[in-house]
Amino acid sequence: MSIIKIERRVLEKNDELAGQNRDLLSRHKIYSLNMVSSPGAGKTSLLERTLETFDGSLRVAVIEGDVQTDYDAQRVARYKVPVAQIVTHGGCHLEARLVRDALSEMELSNVELLIIENVGNLVCPANYDLGEDEKVVILSTTEGDDKPKKYPAMFRNASVLIINKMDLIPYVNCNPDTIKRNALDINPKLEILETSCTTSSGIAEWCEWLKGRVRMRRG
Amino acid sequence: MSIIKIERRVLEKNDELAGQNRDLLSRHKIYSLNMVSSPGAGKTSLLERTLETFDGSLRVAVIEGDVQTDYDAQRVARYKVPVAQIVTHGGCHLEARLVRDALSEMELSNVELLIIENVGNLVCPANYDLGEDEKVVILSTTEGDDKPKKYPAMFRNASVLIINKMDLIPYVNCNPDTIKRNALDINPKLEILETSCTTSSGIAEWCEWLKGRVRMRRG
């Protein structure tokens, strides 16, 4: 069927461009992360806490992906890091081509860590390699503990799961142990961290994890 | 470009099938609603509270759309209403074709209200008409008050916005008035209700709204 053939071609082309992005980032010894989640799970807040914690001690650059508006880029720019905003105008995920265009406008020689914040969508971004080293999936406790089973592709393709909004656990019907069990059923290799961007719990551990990844990449 | 042409053809074909669904539902004087939201905004919980409130006084049927699992259909089936489960196996939205197949297996002469719970995704389902009378978008207070501006298509195409998880307002950084202002900026005709599935606040008003719609349809 022609639609499936075209879909396959789109993904092949995307993978080719993702490979080129990966080569470029690797040449600059940049460790890169693709942050994925539902809308409102806390990607931008986590990014803000992360940049606050590093406070310039790590050279970070950010690519913001949004369906509409540059609200997130504005929030991130307050932390004095280079930010490129991609507006997809309705598109439900970032693609390697868009990331390539953003990278072409960035001064990469000065970057150790690239964080790409994808469009808020727990389905579509799972299938699009951007050339990142790893995907981190952020799941908010308010979304419920059944989500890894209901949206398995994202949890299968991620290396790290951050369970965010841990401060809301007393008020919501969600057991973090059930999230973990469901997520590890889908992907037994998943590393799991717990954070709250409101109380800052877990943020130091997350930043340590990130620093470790950057150190490994710098050699 | 061929991809865009194919996309247009897919949407045209979808609209055609949606029209057929609409005719079928109209012949049976069924009022139908397409529930859309991010994952975990509370679509299934709202459906549970709704069925509990009607308690058989309205003849409801449900179509559940999920990327994976039949968890939601299992939850809904407890309320003794006919439920059809559509598993999209990775697909990011319901399509009219899938709804048609589900409808063909339902006893429609006995239904006054059809509720379709779409896949949890605030982007893609906006573009797919299923043949429903109206779309209701559910936004949880935990997702933040900027979401109507960041995901405008869904708010533009919906008739009703339900701001859910109102009980969590004291614990999250979200102003419901800002949600309303942002949503009405996108779509001035939007009707807006506030609910909590935990405290049941606003559920009676929502059910009254629904009953009014069903009454209008029955004539």
Coordinates of C-alpha atoms in Angstrom, one line a residue:
Chain A
M1 CA 0.0 0.0 0.0
S2 CA 1.4 3.3 -1.1
I3 CA 0.9 5.2 2.2
I4 CA 3.0 2.6 4.1
K5 CA 5.7 2.7 1.5
I6 CA 5.9 6.5 1.8
E7 CA 5.9 6.3 5.6
R8 CA 8.8 3.9 5.3
R9 CA 10.6 6.3 2.9
V10 CA 10.0 9.2 5.3
L11 CA 11.5 7.3 8.2
E12 CA 14.5 6.1 6.1
K13 CA 15.2 9.7 5.1
N14 CA 14.9 10.8 8.7
D15 CA 17.3 8.1 9.9
E16 CA 19.8 9.2 7.3
L17 CA 19.7 12.8 8.5
A18 CA 19.7 11.7 12.1
G19 CA 22.9 9.8 11.4
Q20 CA 24.4 13.0 10.0
N21 CA 23.4 14.9 13.1
R22 CA 24.9 12.2 15.2
D23 CA 28.2 12.4 13.3
L24 CA 28.3 16.2 13.7
L25 CA 27.6 16.1 17.4
S26 CA 30.1 13.3 17.9
R27 CA 32.8 15.3 16.1
H28 CA 32.2 18.1 18.6
K29 CA 32.2 15.6 21.5
I30 CA 28.7 16.8 22.5
Y31 CA 26.5 14.5 24.5
S32 CA 22.9 15.0 23.4
L33 CA 19.6 14.1 24.9
N34 CA 16.1 14.0 23.5
M35 CA 13.5 14.9 26.2
V36 CA 10.0 13.4 25.4
S37 CA 6.8 13.3 27.4
S38 CA 3.1 14.2 27.3
P39 CA 2.2 17.9 27.3
G40 CA 2.6 19.3 30.8
A41 CA 4.7 16.5 32.3
G42 CA 7.4 19.0 33.2
K43 CA 10.0 18.9 30.5
T44 CA 10.6 22.7 30.5
S45 CA 10.5 22.9 34.3
L46 CA 13.0 20.1 34.6
L47 CA 15.2 21.9 32.1
E48 CA 15.0 25.1 34.1
R49 CA 16.0 23.3 37.4
T50 CA 18.8 21.6 35.5
L51 CA 20.2 24.8 34.1
E52 CA 19.9 26.5 37.5
T53 CA 21.9 23.6 39.1
F54 CA 24.6 23.7 36.5
D55 CA 24.7 27.5 36.7
G56 CA 27.2 27.7 33.9
S57 CA 29.5 24.9 35.1
L58 CA 28.6 22.9 32.1
R59 CA 28.3 24.4 28.6
V60 CA 24.7 23.6 27.6
A61 CA 22.7 24.4 24.5
V62 CA 19.0 23.8 24.0
I63 CA 16.7 23.1 21.1
E64 CA 13.1 23.7 21.9
G65 CA 10.4 22.0 19.8
D66 CA 6.9 23.3 20.0
V67 CA 3.7 22.9 18.0
Q68 CA 3.1 26.7 18.4
T69 CA 4.6 29.6 20.4
D70 CA 8.1 30.2 21.7
Y71 CA 7.1 30.3 25.4
D72 CA 9.5 27.5 26.3
A73 CA 12.5 29.1 24.5
Q74 CA 11.7 32.3 26.4
R75 CA 11.7 30.4 29.7
V76 CA 15.0 28.7 29.0
A77 CA 16.7 31.8 27.6
R78 CA 16.6 33.3 31.1
Y79 CA 19.3 30.9 32.1
K80 CA 21.8 32.5 29.6
V81 CA 22.2 29.4 27.4
P82 CA 22.0 29.4 23.6
V83 CA 18.4 28.3 22.6
A84 CA 17.1 27.5 19.2
Q85 CA 13.3 27.4 18.8
I86 CA 11.7 25.0 16.3
V87 CA 7.9 25.7 15.8
T88 CA 6.4 22.7 14.0
H89 CA 3.1 24.6 13.1
G90 CA 0.9 21.7 14.0
G91 CA 3.5 19.0 13.5
C92 CA 3.3 16.4 16.2
H93 CA 7.0 15.6 16.6
L94 CA 10.5 16.9 15.8
E95 CA 12.3 15.4 12.8
A96 CA 16.1 15.1 12.2
R97 CA 15.8 17.6 9.3
L98 CA 14.5 20.3 11.7
V99 CA 17.2 19.5 14.2
R100 CA 19.8 19.7 11.5
D101 CA 18.6 23.2 10.5
A102 CA 18.7 24.3 14.2
L103 CA 22.2 22.9 14.6
S104 CA 23.4 24.7 11.5
E105 CA 22.7 28.0 13.3
M106 CA 24.4 27.1 16.6
E107 CA 28.1 27.6 17.6
L108 CA 28.8 23.9 18.5
S109 CA 32.5 24.2 19.4
N110 CA 31.4 25.8 22.6
V111 CA 28.9 23.1 23.7
E112 CA 29.3 20.0 25.9
L113 CA 25.7 19.1 26.4
L114 CA 22.8 19.5 23.9
I115 CA 19.3 19.1 25.3
I116 CA 16.5 18.8 22.7
E117 CA 13.0 19.3 24.2
N118 CA 10.6 17.5 21.9
V119 CA 6.9 18.4 21.2
G120 CA 4.6 17.3 24.1
N121 CA 3.4 14.0 22.8
L122 CA 3.8 10.5 24.3
V123 CA 3.2 8.7 20.9
C124 CA 4.7 10.1 17.7
P125 CA 8.2 11.3 18.8
A126 CA 9.0 7.7 19.8
N127 CA 9.6 6.8 16.1
Y128 CA 11.8 9.7 15.1
D129 CA 15.5 9.5 15.7
L130 CA 17.0 13.0 15.8
G131 CA 20.6 11.9 16.1
E132 CA 20.6 12.2 19.9
D133 CA 22.6 9.9 22.1
E134 CA 19.7 9.0 24.3
K135 CA 16.0 9.6 24.9
V136 CA 14.8 10.5 28.3
V137 CA 11.0 10.0 28.9
I138 CA 9.4 12.2 31.6
L139 CA 6.2 10.9 33.2
S140 CA 4.3 12.9 35.7
T141 CA 2.7 11.2 38.7
T142 CA -0.5 13.0 37.8
E143 CA -0.7 11.0 34.5
G144 CA -1.3 7.7 36.4
D145 CA 0.8 4.5 36.8
D146 CA -0.6 2.6 33.8
K147 CA 1.0 4.9 31.2
P148 CA 4.1 2.8 30.4
K149 CA 1.8 -0.1 29.4
K150 CA -0.5 2.1 27.4
Y151 CA 2.2 4.0 25.5
P152 CA 4.9 1.3 25.3
A153 CA 7.0 2.6 22.3
M154 CA 8.2 5.6 24.2
F155 CA 9.4 3.6 27.2
R156 CA 10.9 1.0 24.9
N157 CA 13.0 3.5 23.0
A158 CA 14.1 5.6 26.0
S159 CA 17.3 5.0 28.1
V160 CA 16.0 6.9 31.2
L161 CA 12.6 7.4 32.8
I162 CA 12.1 10.4 35.1
I163 CA 9.1 10.2 37.3
N164 CA 8.3 13.8 37.9
K165 CA 6.0 15.7 40.2
M166 CA 6.8 13.4 43.1
D167 CA 5.5 16.1 45.4
L168 CA 2.0 15.5 44.2
I169 CA 2.0 11.8 45.2
P170 CA -0.1 12.4 48.4
Y171 CA -2.9 14.0 46.2
V172 CA -3.1 11.6 43.2
N173 CA -4.0 8.0 42.6
C174 CA -0.6 6.9 41.5
N175 CA 1.9 4.4 42.9
P176 CA 5.5 5.1 41.7
D177 CA 6.4 1.4 42.3
T178 CA 3.7 0.5 39.8
I179 CA 5.1 2.9 37.3
K180 CA 8.5 1.4 37.7
R181 CA 7.3 -2.2 37.4
N182 CA 5.2 -1.4 34.3
A183 CA 8.1 0.5 32.7
L184 CA 10.7 -2.2 33.4
D185 CA 8.3 -4.8 32.0
I186 CA 8.4 -2.9 28.7
N187 CA 12.2 -2.0 28.9
P188 CA 14.2 -3.9 31.6
K189 CA 17.3 -1.7 30.8
L190 CA 15.6 1.6 31.7
E191 CA 17.3 3.7 34.4
I192 CA 14.7 5.4 36.6
L193 CA 15.0 8.6 38.6
E194 CA 12.4 10.4 40.7
T195 CA 12.2 14.2 40.7
S196 CA 10.1 17.2 41.8
C197 CA 10.7 20.5 40.1
T198 CA 8.7 22.2 42.9
T199 CA 10.7 20.9 45.9
S200 CA 13.9 20.2 43.8
S201 CA 14.0 16.7 45.2
G202 CA 16.0 14.4 42.9
I203 CA 17.3 17.2 40.7
A204 CA 20.9 16.9 42.1
E205 CA 21.0 13.2 41.3
W206 CA 19.6 13.9 37.8
C207 CA 22.3 16.5 37.2
E208 CA 25.0 14.1 38.4
W209 CA 23.7 11.5 36.0
L210 CA 23.9 14.0 33.2
K211 CA 27.4 15.2 34.2
G212 CA 28.5 11.5 34.1
R213 CA 27.2 11.1 30.6
V214 CA 29.0 14.3 29.4
R215 CA 32.2 13.2 31.1
M216 CA 32.0 9.8 29.3
R217 CA 31.5 11.6 26.0
R218 CA 34.5 14.0 26.5
G219 CA 36.7 11.0 27.3
Chain B
M1 CA 5.2 17.2 -3.0
S2 CA 3.9 13.7 -2.9
I3 CA 3.8 13.2 0.8
I4 CA 1.5 16.2 1.2
K5 CA -0.7 15.0 -1.6
I6 CA -1.1 11.6 0.1
E7 CA -1.8 13.2 3.4
R8 CA -4.6 15.2 1.8
R9 CA -6.0 12.0 0.2
V10 CA -5.9 10.3 3.6
L11 CA -7.8 13.1 5.2
E12 CA -10.3 13.3 2.4
K13 CA -11.0 9.6 2.6
N14 CA -11.3 10.0 6.4
D15 CA -13.8 12.9 6.0
E16 CA -15.8 10.7 3.6
L17 CA -16.0 7.9 6.1
A18 CA -16.7 10.3 9.0
G19 CA -19.7 11.6 7.0
Q20 CA -21.0 8.1 6.7
N21 CA -20.6 7.6 10.5
R22 CA -22.4 10.9 11.1
D23 CA -25.3 9.8 8.9
L24 CA -25.6 6.4 10.6
L25 CA -25.6 8.0 14.1
S26 CA -28.0 10.7 13.0
R27 CA -30.5 8.0 11.6
H28 CA -30.4 6.5 15.1
K29 CA -30.8 9.9 16.8
I30 CA -27.6 9.3 18.7
Y31 CA -25.7 12.3 20.1
S32 CA -22.0 11.5 19.9
L33 CA -18.9 13.0 21.6
N34 CA -15.2 12.6 20.8
M35 CA -13.2 13.0 24.0
V36 CA -9.6 14.3 23.4
S37 CA -6.8 15.1 25.7
S38 CA -3.2 14.5 26.7
P39 CA -2.4 11.1 28.3
G40 CA -3.6 11.1 31.9
A41 CA -5.7 14.2 31.8
G42 CA -8.6 12.2 33.1
K43 CA -10.7 11.1 30.1
T44 CA -11.5 7.6 31.5
S45 CA -12.1 8.9 35.1
L46 CA -14.5 11.5 33.7
L47 CA -16.2 8.8 31.8
E48 CA -16.5 6.7 34.9
R49 CA -18.0 9.5 37.0
T50 CA -20.4 10.3 34.1
L51 CA -21.6 6.7 33.8
E52 CA -21.9 6.5 37.6
T53 CA -24.1 9.7 37.6
F54 CA -26.4 8.5 34.8
D55 CA -26.6 5.1 36.5
G56 CA -28.6 3.6 33.6
S57 CA -30.9 6.6 33.2
L58 CA -29.4 7.4 29.8
R59 CA -28.5 4.6 27.3
V60 CA -24.8 5.2 26.7
A61 CA -22.3 3.3 24.6
V62 CA -18.6 3.8 24.6
I63 CA -15.8 3.4 22.1
E64 CA -12.4 3.2 23.7
G65 CA -9.3 4.1 21.6
D66 CA -5.9 3.1 22.9
V67 CA -2.4 2.7 21.5
Q68 CA -2.1 -0.5 23.5
T69 CA -4.0 -2.5 26.2
D70 CA -7.7 -2.7 26.9
Y71 CA -7.3 -1.2 30.4
D72 CA -9.8 1.6 29.8
A73 CA -12.5 -0.6 28.3
Q74 CA -12.2 -2.9 31.3
R75 CA -12.7 0.1 33.6
V76 CA -15.7 1.3 31.6
A77 CA -17.3 -2.1 31.3
R78 CA -17.8 -2.2 35.1
Y79 CA -20.6 0.3 34.6
K80 CA -22.6 -2.2 32.5
V81 CA -22.6 -0.2 29.2
P82 CA -21.6 -1.6 25.8
V83 CA -18.0 -0.9 25.1
A84 CA -16.0 -1.4 22.0
Q85 CA -12.2 -1.3 22.3
I86 CA -10.0 -0.1 19.4
V87 CA -6.3 -0.8 19.8
T88 CA -4.3 1.3 17.3
H89 CA -1.1 -0.7 17.9
G90 CA 1.1 2.4 17.9
G91 CA -1.3 4.7 15.9
C92 CA -1.5 8.2 17.5
H93 CA -5.2 8.9 16.8
L94 CA -8.5 7.3 16.0
E95 CA -9.7 7.4 12.4
A96 CA -13.3 7.3 11.0
R97 CA -12.6 3.9 9.5
L98 CA -11.8 2.4 12.9
V99 CA -14.9 4.0 14.4
R100 CA -17.0 2.7 11.5
D101 CA -15.7 -0.9 12.2
A102 CA -16.6 -0.5 15.9
L103 CA -20.1 0.9 15.2
S104 CA -20.8 -2.1 12.9
E105 CA -20.5 -4.4 15.9
M106 CA -22.8 -2.3 18.2
E107 CA -26.5 -2.5 18.7
L108 CA -27.2 1.2 17.9
S109 CA -31.0 1.1 18.1
N110 CA -30.6 1.0 21.9
V111 CA -28.2 3.9 22.2
E112 CA -28.9 7.6 23.0
L113 CA -25.4 8.8 23.7
L114 CA -22.1 7.6 22.2
I115 CA -18.9 8.6 23.8
I116 CA -15.7 8.0 21.9
E117 CA -12.5 8.2 24.1
N118 CA -9.7 9.0 21.7
V119 CA -6.0 8.1 22.1
G120 CA -4.2 10.3 24.7
N121 CA -2.6 12.9 22.4
L122 CA -3.2 16.6 22.4
V123 CA -1.9 17.0 18.8
C124 CA -2.9 14.4 16.2
P125 CA -6.6 13.6 17.0
A126 CA -7.4 17.3 16.3
N127 CA -7.3 16.7 12.5
Y128 CA -9.4 13.5 12.3
D129 CA -13.2 13.8 12.1
L130 CA -14.7 10.6 13.4
G131 CA -18.3 11.6 12.5
E132 CA -19.0 12.8 16.1
D133 CA -21.3 15.7 16.8
E134 CA -18.7 17.5 18.9
K135 CA -15.3 17.3 20.4
V136 CA -14.7 17.8 24.1
V137 CA -11.1 18.6 25.1
I138 CA -10.1 17.8 28.6
L139 CA -7.2 19.7 30.1
S140 CA -5.8 18.8 33.5
T141 CA -4.8 21.6 35.8
T142 CA -1.5 19.8 36.3
E143 CA -0.6 20.4 32.6
G144 CA -0.3 24.1 33.1
D145 CA -2.3 27.1 31.9
D146 CA -0.2 27.8 28.7
K147 CA -1.5 24.6 26.9
P148 CA -4.3 26.1 24.8
K149 CA -1.8 28.5 23.2
K150 CA 0.8 25.7 22.7
Y151 CA -1.6 23.2 21.2
P152 CA -4.1 25.4 19.5
A153 CA -5.7 23.1 17.0
M154 CA -7.3 20.9 19.6
F155 CA -8.9 23.9 21.3
R156 CA -10.0 25.4 18.0
N157 CA -11.8 22.2 16.9
A158 CA -13.5 21.5 20.2
S159 CA -16.9 22.8 21.3
V160 CA -16.3 22.2 25.0
L161 CA -13.3 22.5 27.3
I162 CA -13.3 20.6 30.6
I163 CA -10.7 21.8 33.1
N164 CA -10.2 18.7 35.1
K165 CA -8.3 17.9 38.4
M166 CA -9.6 21.2 39.9
D167 CA -8.9 19.6 43.4
L168 CA -5.1 19.9 42.6
I169 CA -5.2 23.7 42.1
P170 CA -3.7 24.4 45.6
Y171 CA -0.6 22.2 44.8
V172 CA 0.2 23.2 41.2
N173 CA 1.3 26.3 39.3
C174 CA -1.8 26.8 37.3
N175 CA -4.4 29.5 37.1
P176 CA -7.8 28.3 35.7
D177 CA -8.6 31.9 34.7
T178 CA -5.5 31.9 32.5
I179 CA -6.5 28.6 30.9
K180 CA -9.9 30.1 30.1
R181 CA -8.5 33.3 28.7
N182 CA -6.0 31.4 26.6
A183 CA -8.6 28.9 25.4
L184 CA -11.1 31.7 24.5
D185 CA -8.4 33.6 22.6
I186 CA -8.1 30.5 20.4
N187 CA -11.8 29.7 20.2
P188 CA -14.3 32.3 21.5
K189 CA -17.2 29.9 21.2
L190 CA -15.7 27.3 23.5
E191 CA -18.0 26.3 26.4
I192 CA -15.9 25.7 29.6
L193 CA -16.6 23.6 32.6
E194 CA -14.5 22.8 35.7
T195 CA -14.5 19.3 37.2
S196 CA -12.7 17.1 39.7
C197 CA -13.1 13.3 39.3
T198 CA -11.7 12.9 42.9
T199 CA -14.2 15.2 44.7
S200 CA -16.9 14.9 41.9
S201 CA -17.2 18.7 41.8
G202 CA -18.7 19.9 38.5
I203 CA -19.7 16.3 37.5
A204 CA -23.4 17.0 37.9
E205 CA -23.2 20.2 35.7
W206 CA -21.3 18.2 33.1
C207 CA -23.9 15.5 33.1
E208 CA -26.7 18.1 32.8
W209 CA -24.9 19.6 29.8
L210 CA -24.7 16.1 28.2
K211 CA -28.3 15.3 28.9
G212 CA -29.3 18.6 27.3
R213 CA -27.4 17.7 24.1
V214 CA -29.0 14.2 24.0
R215 CA -32.5 15.8 24.5
M216 CA -31.8 18.2 21.6
R217 CA -30.8 15.3 19.4
R218 CA -33.9 13.2 20.3
G219 CA -36.1 16.2 19.4

